[in-house]
Each structure stands twice: as C-alpha cells, then as structure tokens.
GROMACS .gro file of C-alpha atoms in nm:
model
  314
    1UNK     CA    1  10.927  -6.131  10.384
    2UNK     CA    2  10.757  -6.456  10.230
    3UNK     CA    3  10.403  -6.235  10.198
    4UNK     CA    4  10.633  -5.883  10.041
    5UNK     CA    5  10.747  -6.150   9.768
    6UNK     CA    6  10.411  -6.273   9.717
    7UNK     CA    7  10.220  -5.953   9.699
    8UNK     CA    8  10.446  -5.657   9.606
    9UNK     CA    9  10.687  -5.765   9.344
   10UNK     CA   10  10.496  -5.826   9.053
   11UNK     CA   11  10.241  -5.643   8.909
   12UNK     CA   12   9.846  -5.765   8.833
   13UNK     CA   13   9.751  -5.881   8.486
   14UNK     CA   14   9.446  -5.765   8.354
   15UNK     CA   15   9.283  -6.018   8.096
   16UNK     CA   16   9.054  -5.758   7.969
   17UNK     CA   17   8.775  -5.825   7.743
   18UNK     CA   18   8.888  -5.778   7.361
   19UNK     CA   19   9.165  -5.981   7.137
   20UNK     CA   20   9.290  -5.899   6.794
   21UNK     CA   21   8.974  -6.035   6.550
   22UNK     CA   22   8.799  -5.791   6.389
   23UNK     CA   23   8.449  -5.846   6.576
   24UNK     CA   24   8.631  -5.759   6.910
   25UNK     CA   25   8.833  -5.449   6.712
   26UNK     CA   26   8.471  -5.310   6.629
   27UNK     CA   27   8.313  -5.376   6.984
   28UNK     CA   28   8.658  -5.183   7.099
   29UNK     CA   29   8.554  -4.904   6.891
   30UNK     CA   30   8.206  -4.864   7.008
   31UNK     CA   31   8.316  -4.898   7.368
   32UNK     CA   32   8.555  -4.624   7.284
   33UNK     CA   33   8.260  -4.384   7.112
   34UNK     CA   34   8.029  -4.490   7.416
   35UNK     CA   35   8.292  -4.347   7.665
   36UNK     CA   36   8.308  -4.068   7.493
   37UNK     CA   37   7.971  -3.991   7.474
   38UNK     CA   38   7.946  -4.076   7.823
   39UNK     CA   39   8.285  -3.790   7.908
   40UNK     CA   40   8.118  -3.530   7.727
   41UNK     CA   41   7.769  -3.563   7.861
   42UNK     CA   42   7.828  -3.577   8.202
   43UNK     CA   43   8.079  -3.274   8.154
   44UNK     CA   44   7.815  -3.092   8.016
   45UNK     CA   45   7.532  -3.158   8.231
   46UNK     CA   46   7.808  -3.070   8.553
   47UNK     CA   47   7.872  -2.772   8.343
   48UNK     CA   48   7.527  -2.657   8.232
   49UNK     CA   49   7.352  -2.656   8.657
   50UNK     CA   50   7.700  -2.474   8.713
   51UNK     CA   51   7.630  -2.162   8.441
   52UNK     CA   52   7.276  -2.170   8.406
   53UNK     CA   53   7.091  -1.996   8.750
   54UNK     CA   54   6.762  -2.132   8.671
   55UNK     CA   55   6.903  -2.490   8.756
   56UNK     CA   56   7.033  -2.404   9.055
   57UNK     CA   57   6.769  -2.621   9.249
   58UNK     CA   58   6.803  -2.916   9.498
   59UNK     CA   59   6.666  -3.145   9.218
   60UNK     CA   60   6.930  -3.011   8.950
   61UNK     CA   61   7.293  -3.001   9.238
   62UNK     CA   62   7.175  -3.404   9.311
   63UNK     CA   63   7.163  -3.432   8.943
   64UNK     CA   64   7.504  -3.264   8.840
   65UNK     CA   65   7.654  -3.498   9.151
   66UNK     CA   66   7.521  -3.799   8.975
   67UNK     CA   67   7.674  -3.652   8.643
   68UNK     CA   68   8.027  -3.564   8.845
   69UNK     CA   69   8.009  -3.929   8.982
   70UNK     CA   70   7.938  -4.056   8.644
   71UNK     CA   71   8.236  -3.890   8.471
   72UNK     CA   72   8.464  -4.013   8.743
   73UNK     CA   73   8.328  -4.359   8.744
   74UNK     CA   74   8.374  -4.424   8.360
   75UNK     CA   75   8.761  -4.264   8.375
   76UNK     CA   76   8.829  -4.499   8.644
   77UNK     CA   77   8.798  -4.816   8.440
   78UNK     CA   78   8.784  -4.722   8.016
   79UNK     CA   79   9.115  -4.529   8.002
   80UNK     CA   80   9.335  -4.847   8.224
   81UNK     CA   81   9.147  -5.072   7.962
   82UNK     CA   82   9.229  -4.837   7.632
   83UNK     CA   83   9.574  -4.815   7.722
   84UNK     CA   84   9.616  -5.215   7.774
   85UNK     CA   85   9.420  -5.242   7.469
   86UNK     CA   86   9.640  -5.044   7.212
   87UNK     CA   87   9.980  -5.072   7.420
   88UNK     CA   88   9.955  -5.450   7.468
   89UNK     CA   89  10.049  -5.422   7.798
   90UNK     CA   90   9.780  -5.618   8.070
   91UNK     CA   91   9.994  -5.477   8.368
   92UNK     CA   92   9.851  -5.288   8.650
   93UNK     CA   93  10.091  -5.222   8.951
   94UNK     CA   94   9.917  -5.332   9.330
   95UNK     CA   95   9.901  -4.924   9.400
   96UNK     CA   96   9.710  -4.875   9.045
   97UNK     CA   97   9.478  -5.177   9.125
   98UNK     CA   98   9.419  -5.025   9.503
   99UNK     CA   99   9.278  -4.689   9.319
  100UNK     CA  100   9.069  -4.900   9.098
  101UNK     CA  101   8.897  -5.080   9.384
  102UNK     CA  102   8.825  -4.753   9.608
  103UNK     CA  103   8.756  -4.529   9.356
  104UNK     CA  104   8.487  -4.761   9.178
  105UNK     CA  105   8.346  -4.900   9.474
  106UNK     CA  106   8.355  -4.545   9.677
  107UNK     CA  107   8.165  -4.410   9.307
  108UNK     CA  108   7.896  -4.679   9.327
  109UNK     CA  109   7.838  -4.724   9.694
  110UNK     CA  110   7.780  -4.281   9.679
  111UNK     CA  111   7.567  -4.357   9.331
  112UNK     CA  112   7.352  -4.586   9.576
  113UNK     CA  113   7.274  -4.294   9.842
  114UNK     CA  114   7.224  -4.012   9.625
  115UNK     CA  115   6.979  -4.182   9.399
  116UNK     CA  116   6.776  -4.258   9.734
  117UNK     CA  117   6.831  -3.870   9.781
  118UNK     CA  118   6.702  -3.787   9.424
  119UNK     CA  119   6.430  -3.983   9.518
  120UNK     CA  120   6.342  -3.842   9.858
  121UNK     CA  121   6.364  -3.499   9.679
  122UNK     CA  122   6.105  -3.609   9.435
  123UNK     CA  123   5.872  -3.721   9.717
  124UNK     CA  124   5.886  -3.379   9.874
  125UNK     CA  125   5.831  -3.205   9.596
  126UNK     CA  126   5.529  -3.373   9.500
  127UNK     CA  127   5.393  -3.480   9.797
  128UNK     CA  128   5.487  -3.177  10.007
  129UNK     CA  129   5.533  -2.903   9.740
  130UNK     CA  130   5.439  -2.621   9.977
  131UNK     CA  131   5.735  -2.734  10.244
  132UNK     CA  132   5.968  -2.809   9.958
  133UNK     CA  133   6.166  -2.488  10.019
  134UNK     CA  134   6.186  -2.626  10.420
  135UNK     CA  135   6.258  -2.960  10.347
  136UNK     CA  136   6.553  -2.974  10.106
  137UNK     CA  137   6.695  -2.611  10.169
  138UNK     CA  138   7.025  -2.587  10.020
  139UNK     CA  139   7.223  -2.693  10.352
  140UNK     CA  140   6.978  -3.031  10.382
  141UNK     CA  141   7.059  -3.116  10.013
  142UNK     CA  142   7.446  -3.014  10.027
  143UNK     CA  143   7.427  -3.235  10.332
  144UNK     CA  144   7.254  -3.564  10.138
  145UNK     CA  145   7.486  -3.500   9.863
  146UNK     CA  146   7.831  -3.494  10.127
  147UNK     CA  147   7.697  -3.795  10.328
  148UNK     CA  148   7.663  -3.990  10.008
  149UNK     CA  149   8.027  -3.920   9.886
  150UNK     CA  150   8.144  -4.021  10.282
  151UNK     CA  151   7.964  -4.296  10.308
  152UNK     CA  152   8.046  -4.444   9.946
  153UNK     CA  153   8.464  -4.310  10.082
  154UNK     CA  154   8.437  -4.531  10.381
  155UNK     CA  155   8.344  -4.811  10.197
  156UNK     CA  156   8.599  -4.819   9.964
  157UNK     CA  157   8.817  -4.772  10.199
  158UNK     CA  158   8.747  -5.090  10.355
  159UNK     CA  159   8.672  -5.276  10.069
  160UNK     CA  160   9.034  -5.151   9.903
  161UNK     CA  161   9.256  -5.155  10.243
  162UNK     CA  162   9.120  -5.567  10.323
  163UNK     CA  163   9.144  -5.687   9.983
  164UNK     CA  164   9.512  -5.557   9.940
  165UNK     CA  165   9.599  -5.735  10.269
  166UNK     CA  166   9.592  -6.079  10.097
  167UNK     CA  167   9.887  -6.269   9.944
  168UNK     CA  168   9.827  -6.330   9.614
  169UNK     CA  169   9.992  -6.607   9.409
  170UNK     CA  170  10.017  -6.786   9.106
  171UNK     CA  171   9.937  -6.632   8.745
  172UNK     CA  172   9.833  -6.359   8.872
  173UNK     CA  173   9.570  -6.302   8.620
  174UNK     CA  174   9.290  -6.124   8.690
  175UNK     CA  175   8.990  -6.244   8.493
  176UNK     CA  176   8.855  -5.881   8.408
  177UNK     CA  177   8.913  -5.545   8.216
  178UNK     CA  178   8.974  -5.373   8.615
  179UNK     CA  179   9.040  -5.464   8.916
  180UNK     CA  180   8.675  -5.571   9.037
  181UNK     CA  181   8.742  -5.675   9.375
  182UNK     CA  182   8.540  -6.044   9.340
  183UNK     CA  183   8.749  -6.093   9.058
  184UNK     CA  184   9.070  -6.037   9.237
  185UNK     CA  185   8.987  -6.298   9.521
  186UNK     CA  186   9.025  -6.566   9.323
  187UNK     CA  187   9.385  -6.551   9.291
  188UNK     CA  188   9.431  -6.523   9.686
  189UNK     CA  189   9.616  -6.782   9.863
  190UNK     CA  190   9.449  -6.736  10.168
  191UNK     CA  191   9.127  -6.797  10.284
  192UNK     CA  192   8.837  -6.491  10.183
  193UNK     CA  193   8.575  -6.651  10.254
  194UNK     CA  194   8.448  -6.400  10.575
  195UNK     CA  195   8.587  -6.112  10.355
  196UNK     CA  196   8.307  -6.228  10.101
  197UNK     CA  197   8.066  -6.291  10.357
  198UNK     CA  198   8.139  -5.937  10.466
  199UNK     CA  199   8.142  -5.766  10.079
  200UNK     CA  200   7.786  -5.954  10.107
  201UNK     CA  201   7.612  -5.772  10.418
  202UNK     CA  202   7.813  -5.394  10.265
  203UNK     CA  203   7.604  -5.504   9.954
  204UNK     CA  204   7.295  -5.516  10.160
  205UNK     CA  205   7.324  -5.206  10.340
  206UNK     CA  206   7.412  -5.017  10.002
  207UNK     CA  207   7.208  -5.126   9.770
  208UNK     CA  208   6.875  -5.263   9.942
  209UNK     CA  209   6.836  -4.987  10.191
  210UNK     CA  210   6.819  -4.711   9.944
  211UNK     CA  211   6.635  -4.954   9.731
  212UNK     CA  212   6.374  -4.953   9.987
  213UNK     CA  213   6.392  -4.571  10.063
  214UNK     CA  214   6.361  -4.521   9.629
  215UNK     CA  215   6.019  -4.783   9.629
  216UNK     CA  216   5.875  -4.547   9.949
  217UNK     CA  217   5.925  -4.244   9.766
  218UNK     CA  218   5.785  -4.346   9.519
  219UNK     CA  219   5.472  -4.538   9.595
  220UNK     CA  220   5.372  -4.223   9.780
  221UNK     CA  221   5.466  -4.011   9.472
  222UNK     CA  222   5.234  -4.245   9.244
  223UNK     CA  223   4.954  -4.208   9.523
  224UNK     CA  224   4.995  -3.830   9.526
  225UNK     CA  225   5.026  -3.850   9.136
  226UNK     CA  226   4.651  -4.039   9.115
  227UNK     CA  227   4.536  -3.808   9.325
  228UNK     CA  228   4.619  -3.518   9.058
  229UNK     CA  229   4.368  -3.594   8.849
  230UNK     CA  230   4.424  -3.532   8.475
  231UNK     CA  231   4.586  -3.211   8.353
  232UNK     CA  232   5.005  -3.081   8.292
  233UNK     CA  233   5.086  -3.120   8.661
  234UNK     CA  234   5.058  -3.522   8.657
  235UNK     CA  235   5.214  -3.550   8.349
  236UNK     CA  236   5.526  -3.323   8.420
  237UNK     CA  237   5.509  -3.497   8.772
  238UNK     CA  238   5.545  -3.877   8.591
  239UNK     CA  239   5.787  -3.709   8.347
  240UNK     CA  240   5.991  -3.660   8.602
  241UNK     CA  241   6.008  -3.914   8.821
  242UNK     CA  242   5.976  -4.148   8.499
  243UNK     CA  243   6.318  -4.040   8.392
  244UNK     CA  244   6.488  -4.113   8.793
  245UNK     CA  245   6.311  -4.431   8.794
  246UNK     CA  246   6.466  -4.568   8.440
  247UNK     CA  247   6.840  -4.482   8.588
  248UNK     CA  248   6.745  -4.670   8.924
  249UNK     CA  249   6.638  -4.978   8.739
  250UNK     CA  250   6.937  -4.945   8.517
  251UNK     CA  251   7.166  -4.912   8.810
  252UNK     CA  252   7.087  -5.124   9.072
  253UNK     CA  253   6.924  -5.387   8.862
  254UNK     CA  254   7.304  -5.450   8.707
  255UNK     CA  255   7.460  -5.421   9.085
  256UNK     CA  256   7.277  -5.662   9.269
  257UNK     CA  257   7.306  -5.898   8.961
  258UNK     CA  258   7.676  -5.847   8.985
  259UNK     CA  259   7.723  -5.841   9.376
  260UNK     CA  260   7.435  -6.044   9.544
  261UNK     CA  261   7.494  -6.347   9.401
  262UNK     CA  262   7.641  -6.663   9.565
  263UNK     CA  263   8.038  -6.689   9.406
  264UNK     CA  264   7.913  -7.056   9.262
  265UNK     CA  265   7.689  -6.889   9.031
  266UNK     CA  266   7.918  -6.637   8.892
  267UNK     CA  267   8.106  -6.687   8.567
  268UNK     CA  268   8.412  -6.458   8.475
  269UNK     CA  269   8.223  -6.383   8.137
  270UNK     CA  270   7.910  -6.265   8.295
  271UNK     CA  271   8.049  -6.025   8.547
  272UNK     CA  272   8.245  -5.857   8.260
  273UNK     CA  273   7.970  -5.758   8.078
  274UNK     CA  274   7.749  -5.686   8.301
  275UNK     CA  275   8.028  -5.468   8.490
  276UNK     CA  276   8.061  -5.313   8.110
  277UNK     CA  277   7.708  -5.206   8.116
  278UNK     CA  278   7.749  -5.040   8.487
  279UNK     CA  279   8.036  -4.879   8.470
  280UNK     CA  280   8.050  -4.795   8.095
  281UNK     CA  281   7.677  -4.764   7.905
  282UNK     CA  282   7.488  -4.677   8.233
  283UNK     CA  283   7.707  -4.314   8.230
  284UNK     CA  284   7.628  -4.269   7.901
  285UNK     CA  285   7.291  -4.324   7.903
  286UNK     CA  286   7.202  -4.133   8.250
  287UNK     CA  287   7.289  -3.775   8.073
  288UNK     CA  288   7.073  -3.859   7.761
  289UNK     CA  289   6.782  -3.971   7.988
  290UNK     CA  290   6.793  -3.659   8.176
  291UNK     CA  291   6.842  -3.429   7.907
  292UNK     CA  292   6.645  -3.566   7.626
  293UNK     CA  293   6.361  -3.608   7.884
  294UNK     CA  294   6.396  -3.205   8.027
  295UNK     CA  295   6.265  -2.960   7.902
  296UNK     CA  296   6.485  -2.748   8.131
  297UNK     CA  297   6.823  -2.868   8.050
  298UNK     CA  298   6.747  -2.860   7.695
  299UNK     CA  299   6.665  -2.506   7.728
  300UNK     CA  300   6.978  -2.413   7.902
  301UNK     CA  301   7.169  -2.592   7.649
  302UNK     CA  302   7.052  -2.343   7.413
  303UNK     CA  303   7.069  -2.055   7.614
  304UNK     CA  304   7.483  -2.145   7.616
  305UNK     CA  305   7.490  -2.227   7.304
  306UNK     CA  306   7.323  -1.936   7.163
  307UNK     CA  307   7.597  -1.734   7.404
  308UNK     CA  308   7.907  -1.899   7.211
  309UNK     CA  309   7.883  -1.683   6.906
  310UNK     CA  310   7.828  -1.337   7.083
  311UNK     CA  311   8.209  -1.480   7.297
  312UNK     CA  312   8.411  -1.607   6.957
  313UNK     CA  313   8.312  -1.211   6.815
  314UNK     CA  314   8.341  -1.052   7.128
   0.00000   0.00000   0.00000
C-alpha cells in the first residue's frame, strides 16, 4: 500500500527547458518552427517512396522507415513539452511518462538497427551490385526493417516496465522536458544502481554493434569506391553514402554522449540539450540531408507537385 502511495498518486513534474524571458520565448519559437519542419519533412519523404514507383527500392523503404521513425520520435517528446509550455502545467501522469520512455527508447534503439541496415544495403550495392537484386530482395529488406522495429519494441519494453517498478519520492521533479529514463532515476527511493548497470550493457549492444556493422560497410564501400577510378559512378557512389554517413555521425555521436557516460559526469543541463538535438534537430535535419542531397527524391517531388494542379481542376 506504502509503494501505491508512493508511486501512483501523484503525477511527474516535468521541469522542461524554457521560462518566461524573452531569450527562452524566442528559443521556444524556433524549437516550435524546427518541429515543424521536422513533421512535414518526414511526412513527405514517407509520402513521396509511397506514390512515386521509381522509389520503390530497398534503399528508398529503409529510408521512408527512418522518416516514419523520425516523425514518431519528434511527436513523442515536442507536443508533451508545447502543451506544458503554453498551458503552464509541468504534469505528466505515471501512464503518460511510461509511453514516453517506450516509445522514445523503442524509436531510438530501431533508429540504431536500421541505420546498420541502410548501411549493409549500401555495401551490397556497391560492392556486390550484380547480387543486389539477391541480396536485399524485398522479403530480406522488409525483414531488416521488422527486426529493427522488434528489437527497438523489446527494449523499451524493458527499459519502460523496470523503471516504472520503482517507488519514487520526494519532489517529484523530473529534471527534463520528457521523461528520459536517467533522468527519472534520480528521484527513486530505492536503489538503481544494477538497473543502470543494465541500461549500460542495452547501450552497448544498441549502439556499438551496429556502430561496428556501419564502419564495416563502409570501409569496404570506400575500398570498392577507390577502386572505381574517376568518373560519375564514384561520385554518385560517395554521394550517397556521404549523405547516410552525416545522419550516423549525427545520431549516434549525440547517443553515446548521452547514454555511455558514467552518471558522475552527467549534468541535468547537458543531457537536455543534447537530448534536444536527438530527438528534435536530428529529425529535421535527416529529411533535408536526404532530399537536398537526391537527385531522385527531388525529382519525385516535382513529379507530385506538378500532379497537384491537373487534381485541384480535375
């Protein structure tokens, strides 16, 4: 009865990030203009493999699952912290905060696999162009693409159904804009200590392992890519790749930064931002990347854009 009091009948505060003084109403603002850049790019990449035939290739369905992952990632954190924001209300209920913590930790731990699939699909494609069609047939890359979404599922699972099993006490506060699970330990009354040893080795397995499938890939991809010679098939080769390899650096550079380091080195200020630029600018930027960088989803842009006069007249 002592643990119901302690950890069902009061909600979570949620300090956020921004107060009333004008600097912090501007960095609101742009927050709010990056998310929505970040909504309606992602829709629009998911939509654009969807319509356009041309992009229905392995490269392009990994691509609109990053994008789908993406869009869910960014509404599972900005519109909580909006709300709070303009509402002044820091309340999240223990259900809300649960949905937080697996569906942002299911999002990133899937955003880890697939970009080692996007990677692997690059490497075949260069290195083994004239097996591609073997090698990531549509039922190998539809299975990359579901084991990355189960695998990222079973760990927030975990990650959601242990941390909810503490008592939490006192204030109540949680030092963040979400419910970011290292955050919310510190207001346990009970030990976490193997919990964080645990959140630790999950951090290892999904992060460094398709860290070091991404740096295989690719140092046979660069070998294959000397090998080329000089001419449009290197470049467009580089191009490619060049664009994957900017999001990967983006991505896991701000995760391990966030999640491998010891708790005595971590500062409530740091982990916000850095959790701002992973869960809110990294979205935004991974459909600009992609599409100012592609020469094919630029021209299927066009191609539905040049369709939406022909339906207003029809």
């Amino acid at each position: 009865m002592a643990w119901e009091n302690q950890t069902f009948n009061s909600d979570f505060i949620l300090v956020g990030i921004f107060n009333d003084s004008p600097t912090h109403i501007f960095l609101f603002s742009l927050v709010l203009g990056i998310f929505t850049v970040a909504f309606m790019g992602n829709t629009v990449m998911v939509l654009l493999i969807c319509l356009d035939n041309q992009l229905h290739t392995p490269m392009y369905f990994l691509l609109s699952q990053l994008s789908l992952m993406d869009l869910m990632l960014i509404c599972t954190t900005v519109p909580k912290m909006v709300f709070n924001y303009l509402s002044g209300r820091k309340s999240i209920s223990l259900a809300g905060c649960g949905a937080q913590i697996f569906l942002y930790v299911s999002l990133l731990g899937a955003e880890c696999f697939l970009l080692a699939s996007m990677a692997y699909d690059r490497y075949v494609a260069i290195c083994h162009p004239l097996r591609y069609s073997i090698l990531m047939n549509q039922k190998i890359c539809g299975l990359m693409a579901a084991f990355s979404w189960i695998l990222g599922s079973l760990d927030g699972i975990i990650e959601a159904a242990v941390a909810l099993s503490f008592s939490y006490c006192g204030a109540r506060e949680i030092p963040h804009f979400f419910c970011d699970v290292p955050a919310l330990l510190t207001l346990s009354c009970t030990n976490t200590l193997l919990f964080e040893r645990m959140i630790f080795i999950c951090c290892i397995i999904m992060l460094l392992f398709p860290v070091a499938v991404i740096i295989a890939s690719y140092v046979h991809v660069i070998v294959a890519v000397i090998h080329m010679g000089s001419g449009e098939g290197p470049r467009k080769a580089f191009g490619t790749c060049s664009s994957h390899l900017m999001v990967v650096g983006m991505y896991y550079g701000a995760a391990m930064f966030i999640y491998m380091r010891p708790s005595s080195d971590r500062t409530p200020t740091q982990d916000k931002f850095v959790s701002v630029f992973y869960t809110i600018l990294t979205p935004m930027l991974n459909p600009l990347i992609y599409s100012l960088r592609n020469k094919d989803v630029a021209r299927a842009f066009m191609k539905v854009l040049g369709r939406v006069p022909s339906l207003l007249y029809a």
